[in-house]
């Protein structure tokens, strides 16, 4: 009798344990999935920030990428071609930002804000013109989950790390590459020094404007990928204003990650975890109002900025247009 | 123009004329170029000709007394958010948080406006307005304190606070402030009649909020150009190290600026609720008043009268955009947002429209080289520096 009870208790505990295990696995897996778009965009921003450009327009670039990706995928029937089109369109869009900040030498923050407003207006206008304001979203091809054969069947590790969209793998592979390029190559050296001391760079013949222009375009490439991944990977439709601060959070991830690709990866994971925590708590149906859960990522962003701002690798020439004398 | 006068002192008539021309030339060109690009968007996304669309827009904005009436109503919140951005910008801070401060002002005003029935209007209305101001001001203060205490950049913080404000509104209209009479819909109870603003011109819908807006335009001028605190703020904004050298506290100036900027935006939100919407809803904030206010402030060159005129112009743009959408049926009113965004770009990048710059600085002038650089770098602040110099004497 007693043994049977023990057995029953053991069974129940085991059930609880595997429930907990599932919770943990799903928490970490969601964290990685949600960190990916932030990280992808932030890996672009980190280069333009190092070159001395405060790229507050990333939010708008991602929004443009999100819509362009959906349209591209709708027209071509392929998510990959959709993303290619998104990247192309976003690079053109970021060229406007680059033109105003580098060539015209206007205030970067104000131009960035203008770009965000422009993206918001343009995407609403184009989306309504193409798909109508209130009809259901069009069917599009989107990115599916690619389980890596072999690795994904390892218990716990497999579902956390090796069962994601292909863009997620690419994003994390890009981190060491970006780290290498930024600190071990000539390109990285140029980008960093242009942000740190544009005048000295100019003296030794590095083209400050060109370097900055290209790093903005590069951040546009990644913002376009990140935006289209949100509209074609996380979900498979476009809604007005769907980035909802994702671009700004990516910018915060760069500051919090202290302007290095590796740091950016860690801070993106923190933001991903805060998002993931929000979804977990929502699913648990606690009596905390959902609005307060939705605030978590924004609050964590603010706290993280307050932690790091005093000792940072922020380039000296950040935010200032370079004017040749 | 009030602030122009200080700038004009000591200039010859010809120079004065050139200065005035310059202050009108850039906004004019920016608007024209933005409308041109806007017409490209209209052509690309609809089958209506841009001229027809703009015609409807113009009619909806300034075509009749009734149209101008609705333009003025739309201009009032924009004037407040523009003053918010201008005040902060003058003290060297970029306040991207007017959106959230606007919402928090509306929220605080609603709490006071619905909570206390049977109060005489003479107490209730000022209390509601004060709550609106404080709601926004305290939200601005958060940014100010975090910036000064931790050195965190105000850009991202203000934007994050905008999203937090949105969630707070959603929480309150779904929870504590939800109307118990119609509990199925997320909105507050209607404001008490004693906490509302009313029409004051027979036959027109424009409300007394317009007078409050005009009063605050004057207060903005008076504070920045006629008080010590305002003077300190402008000096710190123009040149922080000079301000610090003169014994001014940059931290205090920053916190005060964000407090007041938040308060201005909050008051705008308060007035929008108690005069126009009548109750707090999620849809109360469908128009991005905070971000549009940035465009208004920049177009008005951060000057009191400039803000007034560009506020009315942008009010017309949104009022006209609604009529344009209704009349043409296929041109989205969001084209107005595109035009506003383009105006921000072209005003901020106005150097691209400057021509014959070299003629202003004669090659023989010894200061030429230094002058050119300063002018390029601080095109935005040039009115400030001259005004400052004028008053310092």
XYZ file of C-alpha atoms in Angstrom:
718
model
C 0.000 0.000 0.000
C 2.620 2.431 1.073
C 4.873 1.485 -1.769
C 2.073 2.052 -4.217
C 1.466 5.522 -2.805
C 5.134 6.291 -3.114
C 5.053 5.091 -6.631
C 2.081 7.300 -7.412
C 3.751 10.295 -5.790
C 6.894 9.562 -7.727
C 4.922 9.450 -10.972
C 3.257 12.756 -10.196
C 6.551 14.400 -9.294
C 8.096 13.103 -12.441
C 5.231 14.638 -14.409
C 5.803 17.986 -12.679
C 9.489 17.761 -13.350
C 9.063 17.214 -17.055
C 6.546 20.070 -17.106
C 9.157 22.301 -15.515
C 11.744 21.001 -17.964
C 9.460 21.847 -20.858
C 8.915 25.307 -19.426
C 12.650 25.905 -19.134
C 13.395 24.581 -22.602
C 10.658 26.639 -24.147
C 11.779 29.748 -22.223
C 15.344 29.530 -23.532
C 14.303 28.563 -27.026
C 11.912 31.549 -27.184
C 14.647 33.792 -25.783
C 16.974 32.879 -28.638
C 14.257 33.238 -31.249
C 13.178 36.653 -29.951
C 16.758 37.858 -29.523
C 17.552 37.166 -33.177
C 15.882 40.152 -34.899
C 17.218 42.542 -32.242
C 20.690 41.068 -32.609
C 20.583 41.137 -36.401
C 19.627 44.798 -36.506
C 22.066 45.625 -33.703
C 24.961 43.997 -35.576
C 24.354 46.577 -38.295
C 23.912 49.478 -35.905
C 27.117 48.616 -34.067
C 29.112 49.384 -37.214
C 27.355 52.655 -37.987
C 27.588 53.671 -34.313
C 31.318 52.915 -34.318
C 31.630 55.070 -37.405
C 30.085 57.936 -35.422
C 26.487 57.791 -36.617
C 23.634 57.685 -34.099
C 21.244 55.621 -36.162
C 17.896 56.312 -34.529
C 16.212 55.661 -37.874
C 16.701 51.903 -37.562
C 13.114 51.509 -36.370
C 11.883 52.980 -39.639
C 14.322 50.935 -41.717
C 13.055 47.740 -40.079
C 9.473 48.795 -40.716
C 10.237 49.366 -44.393
C 12.030 46.011 -44.519
C 9.049 44.283 -42.919
C 6.609 45.587 -45.514
C 8.977 45.168 -48.471
C 9.606 41.570 -47.428
C 5.888 40.771 -47.323
C 5.306 42.420 -50.693
C 8.336 40.657 -52.175
C 7.242 37.313 -50.832
C 3.682 37.934 -52.053
C 4.839 38.817 -55.558
C 7.589 36.233 -56.014
C 6.115 33.476 -53.853
C 9.423 32.920 -52.088
C 10.398 34.134 -48.637
C 14.064 34.256 -49.661
C 13.387 36.473 -52.666
C 11.128 38.520 -50.425
C 13.995 39.090 -48.039
C 16.302 39.982 -50.925
C 13.806 42.604 -52.080
C 13.428 43.840 -48.492
C 17.188 44.288 -48.225
C 17.335 46.146 -51.537
C 14.492 48.512 -50.599
C 15.835 49.109 -47.090
C 19.287 49.939 -48.423
C 17.715 52.528 -50.717
C 15.782 53.881 -47.739
C 18.867 54.031 -45.549
C 20.661 55.850 -48.356
C 18.245 58.743 -47.729
C 19.345 58.770 -44.084
C 22.980 58.564 -45.149
C 22.550 61.372 -47.665
C 21.039 63.740 -45.104
C 23.422 62.910 -42.267
C 26.694 62.464 -44.161
C 26.384 64.612 -47.266
C 24.072 67.391 -46.042
C 25.493 67.022 -42.491
C 22.132 67.566 -40.799
C 21.367 66.661 -37.181
C 21.404 62.859 -37.006
C 18.747 62.481 -34.323
C 16.289 64.780 -36.020
C 16.830 63.109 -39.388
C 16.447 59.708 -37.724
C 13.137 60.769 -36.213
C 12.041 62.092 -39.589
C 12.988 58.777 -41.204
C 10.905 56.878 -38.658
C 7.903 59.084 -39.316
C 8.492 58.751 -43.063
C 8.644 54.964 -42.784
C 5.481 54.925 -40.733
C 3.596 57.083 -43.246
C 4.952 55.319 -46.339
C 4.304 51.787 -45.080
C 0.723 52.643 -44.063
C 0.073 54.305 -47.426
C 1.585 51.514 -49.505
C 0.059 48.742 -47.396
C -3.419 50.238 -47.699
C -3.010 50.836 -51.415
C -1.888 47.248 -52.061
C -3.811 45.154 -49.573
C -6.641 47.424 -48.400
C -7.129 48.778 -44.906
C -9.272 46.175 -43.212
C -9.199 42.984 -45.273
C -7.431 39.901 -43.995
C -3.694 39.775 -44.703
C -2.589 38.074 -47.926
C -1.189 34.558 -47.903
C 2.581 34.711 -48.235
C 5.495 32.314 -48.149
C 7.361 32.647 -44.864
C 10.436 31.137 -43.227
C 9.881 27.758 -41.629
C 11.720 26.148 -38.754
C 14.775 24.148 -39.767
C 15.797 21.513 -37.233
C 19.466 20.664 -37.624
C 19.644 16.899 -38.208
C 21.317 15.030 -35.363
C 22.026 18.007 -33.121
C 18.366 18.878 -32.668
C 17.607 15.475 -31.170
C 19.976 15.975 -28.230
C 17.715 16.339 -25.201
C 17.319 19.880 -23.789
C 20.231 21.368 -25.827
C 18.673 20.295 -29.117
C 15.315 22.055 -28.815
C 16.923 25.147 -27.266
C 19.690 25.728 -29.800
C 19.093 23.653 -32.926
C 15.419 24.011 -33.727
C 15.034 27.493 -35.173
C 14.471 29.522 -38.303
C 17.496 29.534 -40.572
C 17.841 33.302 -40.089
C 18.386 32.708 -36.372
C 21.388 30.457 -37.093
C 22.773 32.960 -39.605
C 22.424 35.776 -37.089
C 24.401 34.008 -34.422
C 27.061 32.862 -36.920
C 27.446 36.502 -37.920
C 28.503 37.521 -34.383
C 32.078 36.109 -34.420
C 32.477 37.274 -38.020
C 31.435 40.815 -37.075
C 33.721 40.701 -34.046
C 36.624 39.629 -36.268
C 35.929 42.243 -38.920
C 35.586 45.022 -36.390
C 38.756 44.322 -34.401
C 41.053 42.344 -36.683
C 40.686 43.818 -40.152
C 41.515 47.001 -41.942
C 37.828 47.740 -42.576
C 37.026 47.537 -38.879
C 39.966 49.744 -38.000
C 38.829 52.364 -40.504
C 35.258 52.295 -39.219
C 36.364 52.634 -35.615
C 38.824 55.414 -36.218
C 36.399 57.394 -38.361
C 34.050 57.470 -35.395
C 36.748 58.189 -32.859
C 38.676 60.926 -34.610
C 37.410 61.890 -38.056
C 39.864 64.749 -38.423
C 42.904 62.549 -37.948
C 41.460 60.029 -40.403
C 40.978 62.724 -42.964
C 44.585 63.806 -42.518
C 45.916 60.334 -43.256
C 43.680 59.944 -46.271
C 40.794 57.811 -44.997
C 37.615 58.994 -46.633
C 35.431 59.834 -43.635
C 32.217 60.524 -45.512
C 32.458 57.402 -47.666
C 33.196 55.163 -44.676
C 30.261 56.552 -42.757
C 27.963 56.341 -45.770
C 28.840 52.695 -46.362
C 28.426 51.732 -42.721
C 24.931 53.239 -42.761
C 24.112 51.222 -45.890
C 25.447 48.099 -44.173
C 23.230 48.750 -41.153
C 20.392 49.160 -43.650
C 21.105 45.686 -45.073
C 20.832 44.081 -41.662
C 17.840 46.216 -40.593
C 16.053 45.100 -43.759
C 16.810 41.464 -42.994
C 15.697 41.890 -39.388
C 12.480 43.659 -40.367
C 11.565 41.103 -42.996
C 12.387 38.285 -40.584
C 9.857 39.774 -38.148
C 7.119 39.934 -40.800
C 7.972 36.611 -42.491
C 9.440 34.505 -39.687
C 7.928 35.537 -36.366
C 4.552 35.989 -38.086
C 3.590 35.944 -41.746
C 1.848 39.235 -42.332
C 2.437 42.977 -42.069
C 0.569 45.248 -39.674
C 0.930 49.001 -39.327
C 3.688 49.924 -36.865
C 4.499 46.245 -36.278
C 8.127 46.810 -35.224
C 6.787 48.471 -32.034
C 10.098 49.791 -30.775
C 12.219 46.833 -31.945
C 14.610 49.174 -33.744
C 15.048 51.359 -30.688
C 15.615 48.280 -28.537
C 18.304 47.186 -31.006
C 19.894 50.604 -30.612
C 19.735 50.190 -26.844
C 21.282 46.737 -27.208
C 24.283 48.347 -28.896
C 24.719 50.822 -26.050
C 24.131 48.138 -23.404
C 26.484 45.780 -25.265
C 29.144 48.491 -25.119
C 29.581 48.808 -28.888
C 31.105 45.383 -29.559
C 29.400 42.558 -31.514
C 29.957 40.092 -28.684
C 28.486 42.471 -26.112
C 25.607 43.177 -28.439
C 24.866 39.454 -28.565
C 24.703 39.248 -24.778
C 22.491 42.319 -24.439
C 20.197 41.082 -27.218
C 19.838 37.835 -25.296
C 18.908 39.812 -22.168
C 16.219 41.662 -24.126
C 15.108 38.391 -25.718
C 14.842 36.845 -22.274
C 12.748 39.745 -20.999
C 10.374 39.289 -23.948
C 10.312 35.561 -23.386
C 9.584 36.068 -19.690
C 6.690 38.307 -20.670
C 5.173 35.563 -22.866
C 5.720 32.911 -20.175
C 3.988 35.033 -17.538
C 1.161 35.768 -19.939
C 0.713 32.063 -20.601
C 0.688 31.325 -16.887
C -2.305 33.662 -16.537
C -1.126 35.256 -13.323
C -3.220 38.105 -11.971
C -0.625 40.690 -12.987
C -2.358 42.819 -15.650
C -0.979 41.980 -19.091
C -0.098 45.633 -19.741
C 2.511 45.528 -17.008
C 3.989 42.384 -18.514
C 4.148 44.103 -21.896
C 6.153 46.902 -20.279
C 8.901 44.534 -19.114
C 11.145 44.768 -22.206
C 10.906 48.570 -22.251
C 11.643 48.866 -18.524
C 14.604 46.486 -18.809
C 15.905 48.591 -21.706
C 15.783 51.746 -19.590
C 17.442 50.052 -16.618
C 20.186 48.604 -18.802
C 20.950 52.046 -20.266
C 21.277 53.504 -16.785
C 23.692 50.750 -15.794
C 26.173 51.154 -18.616
C 26.096 54.785 -19.619
C 28.953 55.974 -17.415
C 31.701 53.682 -18.696
C 31.203 53.105 -22.333
C 33.092 52.600 -25.585
C 30.938 55.220 -27.238
C 33.054 56.820 -29.979
C 34.207 60.364 -29.329
C 32.920 61.664 -32.643
C 29.508 60.089 -32.150
C 26.573 62.080 -33.437
C 28.667 64.910 -34.843
C 28.786 65.545 -38.562
C 32.336 65.821 -39.855
C 32.988 69.110 -41.566
C 36.184 69.445 -43.486
C 38.059 72.623 -42.773
C 8.446 88.523 -34.711
C 9.171 88.658 -31.045
C 12.397 86.747 -30.900
C 13.470 88.044 -34.272
C 13.633 91.510 -32.810
C 16.542 90.661 -30.529
C 18.289 88.993 -33.406
C 17.789 91.992 -35.661
C 19.356 94.517 -33.331
C 22.411 96.131 -34.789
C 21.761 95.012 -38.338
C 21.328 97.319 -41.296
C 17.999 97.456 -43.087
C 19.356 95.415 -45.947
C 20.656 92.761 -43.564
C 17.362 92.745 -41.706
C 15.551 92.145 -44.950
C 17.924 89.300 -45.799
C 17.454 87.751 -42.348
C 13.670 87.877 -42.650
C 13.863 86.464 -46.151
C 16.059 83.633 -44.874
C 13.676 82.740 -42.065
C 10.828 82.446 -44.562
C 12.808 80.994 -47.454
C 13.834 77.667 -45.898
C 10.404 76.696 -44.497
C 8.814 77.673 -47.803
C 11.214 75.596 -49.888
C 10.917 72.675 -47.460
C 7.126 72.680 -47.738
C 7.139 72.954 -51.521
C 9.675 70.163 -51.981
C 7.821 67.964 -49.479
C 4.551 68.483 -51.319
C 6.319 67.561 -54.582
C 7.603 64.301 -53.129
C 4.209 63.735 -51.521
C 2.604 64.000 -54.946
C 4.918 61.251 -56.173
C 3.563 59.054 -53.377
C -0.015 59.948 -54.337
C 0.698 59.137 -57.992
C 2.261 55.821 -57.070
C -0.436 54.611 -54.690
C -3.681 55.916 -56.157
C -5.393 56.823 -59.380
C -6.159 60.366 -58.248
C -4.122 63.251 -59.584
C -2.051 64.933 -56.886
C -3.500 68.317 -57.812
C -7.039 67.107 -57.133
C -5.911 65.521 -53.878
C -4.088 68.643 -52.718
C -7.080 70.729 -53.799
C -9.311 68.752 -51.449
C -6.681 69.037 -48.771
C -6.475 72.807 -49.106
C -10.271 73.107 -49.062
C -10.475 70.896 -45.990
C -7.868 72.988 -44.239
C -8.498 76.609 -45.119
C -11.333 76.550 -47.667
C -14.116 77.768 -45.402
C -14.768 79.062 -41.909
C -15.801 75.563 -40.824
C -12.618 74.108 -42.315
C -10.425 76.676 -40.602
C -12.322 75.948 -37.413
C -11.360 72.270 -37.523
C -7.809 73.248 -38.508
C -7.517 75.349 -35.355
C -8.846 72.506 -33.202
C -6.212 70.180 -34.656
C -3.520 72.829 -34.238
C -3.973 73.215 -30.472
C -2.409 69.902 -29.337
C 0.320 70.333 -31.958
C 1.243 73.746 -30.566
C 1.707 72.212 -27.126
C 3.841 69.285 -28.283
C 5.845 71.659 -30.487
C 6.480 73.975 -27.526
C 7.554 70.897 -25.577
C 10.123 69.917 -28.203
C 11.262 73.531 -28.689
C 11.830 74.211 -25.007
C 13.883 71.061 -24.568
C 15.800 71.679 -27.812
C 16.659 75.216 -26.734
C 18.270 73.745 -23.641
C 20.214 71.167 -25.641
C 17.945 68.159 -25.144
C 16.082 66.219 -27.783
C 12.718 65.325 -26.296
C 11.330 62.441 -28.313
C 8.991 61.668 -25.432
C 6.260 64.228 -26.075
C 4.109 61.356 -27.284
C 4.207 59.604 -23.901
C 4.071 62.848 -21.913
C 0.982 63.838 -23.911
C -0.653 60.539 -22.957
C 0.279 60.819 -19.291
C -1.148 64.352 -19.173
C -4.367 63.017 -20.659
C -4.391 60.162 -18.154
C -3.813 62.345 -15.078
C -6.408 64.853 -16.280
C -8.927 62.066 -16.791
C -8.329 60.740 -13.293
C -9.081 64.163 -11.815
C -11.785 64.980 -14.345
C -13.972 61.939 -13.696
C -13.201 61.284 -10.055
C -14.718 64.243 -8.280
C -18.307 65.117 -9.212
C -20.182 68.134 -7.834
C -17.130 70.368 -7.686
C -17.561 73.937 -8.893
C -15.866 74.480 -12.249
C -13.706 77.245 -10.828
C -11.877 74.629 -8.752
C -12.366 71.540 -10.856
C -11.138 72.923 -14.180
C -7.858 74.384 -12.862
C -7.279 71.192 -10.896
C -7.735 69.129 -14.054
C -5.414 71.354 -16.068
C -2.828 71.209 -13.307
C -3.111 67.427 -13.170
C -2.563 67.306 -16.929
C 0.522 69.486 -16.651
C 1.936 67.511 -13.731
C 1.176 64.149 -15.333
C 3.334 65.027 -18.317
C 5.894 66.916 -16.254
C 6.551 64.042 -13.879
C 6.931 61.710 -16.835
C 9.437 64.144 -18.318
C 11.139 64.393 -14.953
C 11.877 60.644 -15.011
C 13.937 61.164 -18.152
C 15.652 64.214 -16.704
C 16.662 62.457 -13.500
C 17.894 59.335 -15.306
C 19.909 61.490 -17.698
C 21.540 63.545 -14.983
C 22.016 60.758 -12.419
C 23.198 57.997 -14.731
C 24.264 59.872 -17.846
C 21.835 57.784 -19.902
C 20.949 59.211 -23.299
C 17.506 60.778 -23.326
C 16.802 59.534 -26.852
C 16.134 55.890 -26.139
C 14.721 56.510 -22.669
C 12.053 58.898 -23.886
C 11.089 56.473 -26.650
C 10.856 53.540 -24.250
C 8.726 55.706 -21.943
C 6.366 56.353 -24.869
C 5.661 52.639 -25.117
C 5.288 52.370 -21.354
C 2.794 55.253 -21.369
C 0.761 53.473 -24.024
C 0.555 50.347 -21.888
C -0.363 52.423 -18.820
C -3.246 54.040 -20.714
C -4.384 50.620 -21.859
C -4.243 49.363 -18.279
C -6.230 52.268 -16.876
C -8.995 52.295 -19.498
C -9.361 48.527 -19.091
C -9.107 48.680 -15.306
C -9.341 51.411 -12.675
C -10.667 54.154 -14.955
C -12.972 51.978 -17.047
C -16.467 53.348 -17.454
C -18.740 51.246 -15.253
C -21.813 52.288 -17.246
C -20.573 50.701 -20.493
C -18.111 48.198 -19.179
C -17.676 46.271 -22.416
C -15.656 48.974 -24.105
C -12.183 50.074 -22.953
C -12.824 53.744 -22.223
C -13.130 56.011 -19.229
C -16.338 57.582 -18.003
C -17.129 60.936 -19.663
C -15.468 63.939 -18.081
C -17.535 65.876 -15.554
C -19.037 69.032 -17.116
C -17.182 71.104 -14.517
C -13.824 69.832 -15.853
C -14.392 70.592 -19.513
C -13.450 73.377 -21.896
C -16.171 74.887 -24.063
C -16.651 76.757 -27.304
C -16.335 80.478 -26.921
C -17.082 81.866 -30.363
C -20.706 81.494 -31.441
C -21.021 79.309 -34.519
C -17.533 77.845 -34.220
C -16.384 74.660 -32.553
C -12.988 75.972 -31.502
C -12.695 75.874 -27.728
C -11.006 77.955 -25.046
C -7.981 75.651 -25.287
C -6.914 77.970 -28.114
C -6.601 80.833 -25.638
C -4.607 78.614 -23.287
C -2.321 77.667 -26.190
C -1.774 81.338 -27.048
C -1.047 82.084 -23.408
C 1.541 79.326 -23.299
C 3.174 80.550 -26.503
C 3.630 83.868 -24.731
C 4.828 82.144 -21.537
C 7.344 80.173 -23.598
C 8.719 83.419 -24.996
C 8.630 85.160 -21.640
C 10.314 82.311 -19.796
C 13.153 81.752 -22.272
C 13.944 85.371 -23.100
C 12.885 87.343 -20.043
C 13.779 85.223 -17.020
C 17.128 84.187 -15.591
C 16.236 80.509 -15.513
C 15.290 80.669 -19.189
C 18.472 82.518 -20.069
C 20.548 79.905 -18.226
C 18.710 77.207 -20.087
C 19.478 78.698 -23.477
C 23.126 79.238 -22.615
C 23.513 75.667 -21.349
C 21.731 74.448 -24.463
C 23.939 76.421 -26.783
C 27.240 75.796 -25.079
C 27.238 73.573 -21.979
C 30.835 74.259 -21.030
C 30.346 78.020 -21.237
C 27.272 77.651 -19.065
C 29.146 75.580 -16.523
C 32.012 78.096 -16.567
C 29.543 80.879 -15.796
C 28.370 78.908 -12.769
C 25.186 77.497 -14.211
C 24.188 73.992 -13.216
C 23.786 71.845 -16.314
C 22.033 69.121 -14.352
C 19.469 71.476 -12.890
C 18.838 73.077 -16.241
C 18.370 69.658 -17.879
C 15.945 68.443 -15.236
C 13.957 71.671 -15.260
C 13.812 71.647 -19.062
C 12.485 68.101 -19.213
C 10.016 68.815 -16.396
C 8.620 71.843 -18.230
C 8.733 70.165 -21.647
C 6.849 67.201 -20.230
C 4.359 69.554 -18.629
C 3.695 71.354 -21.915
C 3.060 68.089 -23.723
C 0.936 66.859 -20.816
C -1.178 69.991 -20.913
C -1.731 69.398 -24.628
C -2.965 65.881 -23.887
C -5.169 67.164 -21.080
C -6.803 69.803 -23.288
C -7.331 67.308 -26.110
C -9.279 65.084 -23.701
C -11.295 67.675 -21.803
C -12.153 69.812 -24.822
C -12.331 67.485 -27.832
C -12.598 63.809 -26.963
C -14.582 64.108 -23.724
C -13.294 60.810 -22.362
C -10.104 58.749 -22.424
C -9.925 55.927 -24.987
C -7.166 53.930 -26.657
C -8.127 55.601 -29.935
C -7.584 59.049 -28.374
C -3.975 58.805 -29.479
C -4.367 57.597 -33.040
C -2.689 60.758 -34.345
C 1.014 60.909 -33.396
C 0.760 64.407 -31.894
C 4.103 64.056 -30.141
C 6.129 63.257 -33.246
C 4.214 65.691 -35.442
C 5.034 68.332 -32.840
C 8.715 67.848 -33.691
C 8.006 68.793 -37.290
C 5.978 71.808 -36.125
C 8.769 72.961 -33.819
C 11.472 72.592 -36.479
C 9.412 74.335 -39.144
C 8.782 77.143 -36.680
C 12.521 77.337 -35.986
C 11.801 76.872 -32.241
C 10.424 80.414 -32.127
C 7.145 81.294 -30.383
C 5.444 82.835 -33.397
C 7.002 80.273 -35.706
C 5.451 77.503 -33.631
C 2.065 79.243 -33.789
C 2.085 79.550 -37.572
C 3.504 76.134 -38.307
C 1.103 74.644 -35.750
C -1.822 76.082 -37.702
C -0.281 74.884 -40.961
C 0.103 71.349 -39.642
C -3.366 71.463 -38.105
C -4.538 72.274 -41.613
C -2.509 69.412 -43.018
C -4.244 66.865 -40.774
C -7.708 68.407 -41.099
C -7.230 68.602 -44.874
C -5.908 65.051 -45.068
C -9.150 63.699 -43.606
C -11.207 65.539 -46.209
C -8.796 64.414 -48.924
C -9.311 60.770 -47.932
C -13.090 61.111 -47.822
C -13.365 62.979 -51.123
C -10.881 61.033 -53.239
C -11.646 57.634 -51.643
C -8.283 56.175 -52.656
C -5.696 58.616 -51.294
C -4.882 57.572 -47.739
C -4.751 60.309 -45.096
C -1.390 58.831 -44.098
C 0.061 60.775 -47.048
C -0.060 63.710 -44.614
C 2.304 61.806 -42.308
C 4.677 61.325 -45.259
C 4.579 65.043 -45.996
C 5.204 65.891 -42.327
C 8.157 63.518 -42.229
C 9.600 65.032 -45.404
C 9.261 68.505 -43.915
C 11.338 67.332 -40.932
C 14.013 66.010 -43.303
C 14.140 69.092 -45.484
C 14.085 71.549 -42.584
C 16.814 69.680 -40.711
C 18.784 69.371 -43.939
C 18.039 72.870 -45.139
C 21.683 73.564 -45.917
C 21.055 71.673 -49.135
C 18.837 74.524 -50.339
C 21.272 77.273 -49.409
C 22.760 78.897 -52.483
C 25.407 81.529 -53.099
C 26.716 80.936 -49.602
C 30.145 82.196 -50.578
C 28.832 85.670 -51.335
C 27.859 86.179 -47.719
C 31.441 85.834 -46.590
C 33.706 87.979 -48.686
C 36.966 86.178 -49.512
C 38.857 89.221 -48.243
C 37.436 88.833 -44.734
C 40.114 87.584 -42.387
C 37.624 85.576 -40.382
C 36.301 83.840 -43.443
C 37.634 80.384 -42.794
C 36.580 80.188 -39.170
C 33.226 81.782 -39.824
C 32.259 79.365 -42.556
C 32.881 76.391 -40.348
C 30.942 77.794 -37.411
C 28.054 78.676 -39.660
C 27.933 75.185 -41.138
C 28.065 73.437 -37.828
C 25.604 75.532 -35.942
C 23.123 76.589 -38.559
C 20.403 75.472 -36.137
C 21.562 77.555 -33.275
C 22.626 80.676 -35.095
C 19.577 82.692 -33.950
C 20.336 81.684 -30.383
C 23.933 82.717 -30.421
C 23.133 86.113 -31.827
C 20.289 86.628 -29.399
C 22.527 85.595 -26.543
C 25.264 87.921 -27.630
C 22.764 90.748 -28.003
C 21.490 90.368 -24.484
C 24.856 89.867 -22.919
C 25.844 93.397 -23.732
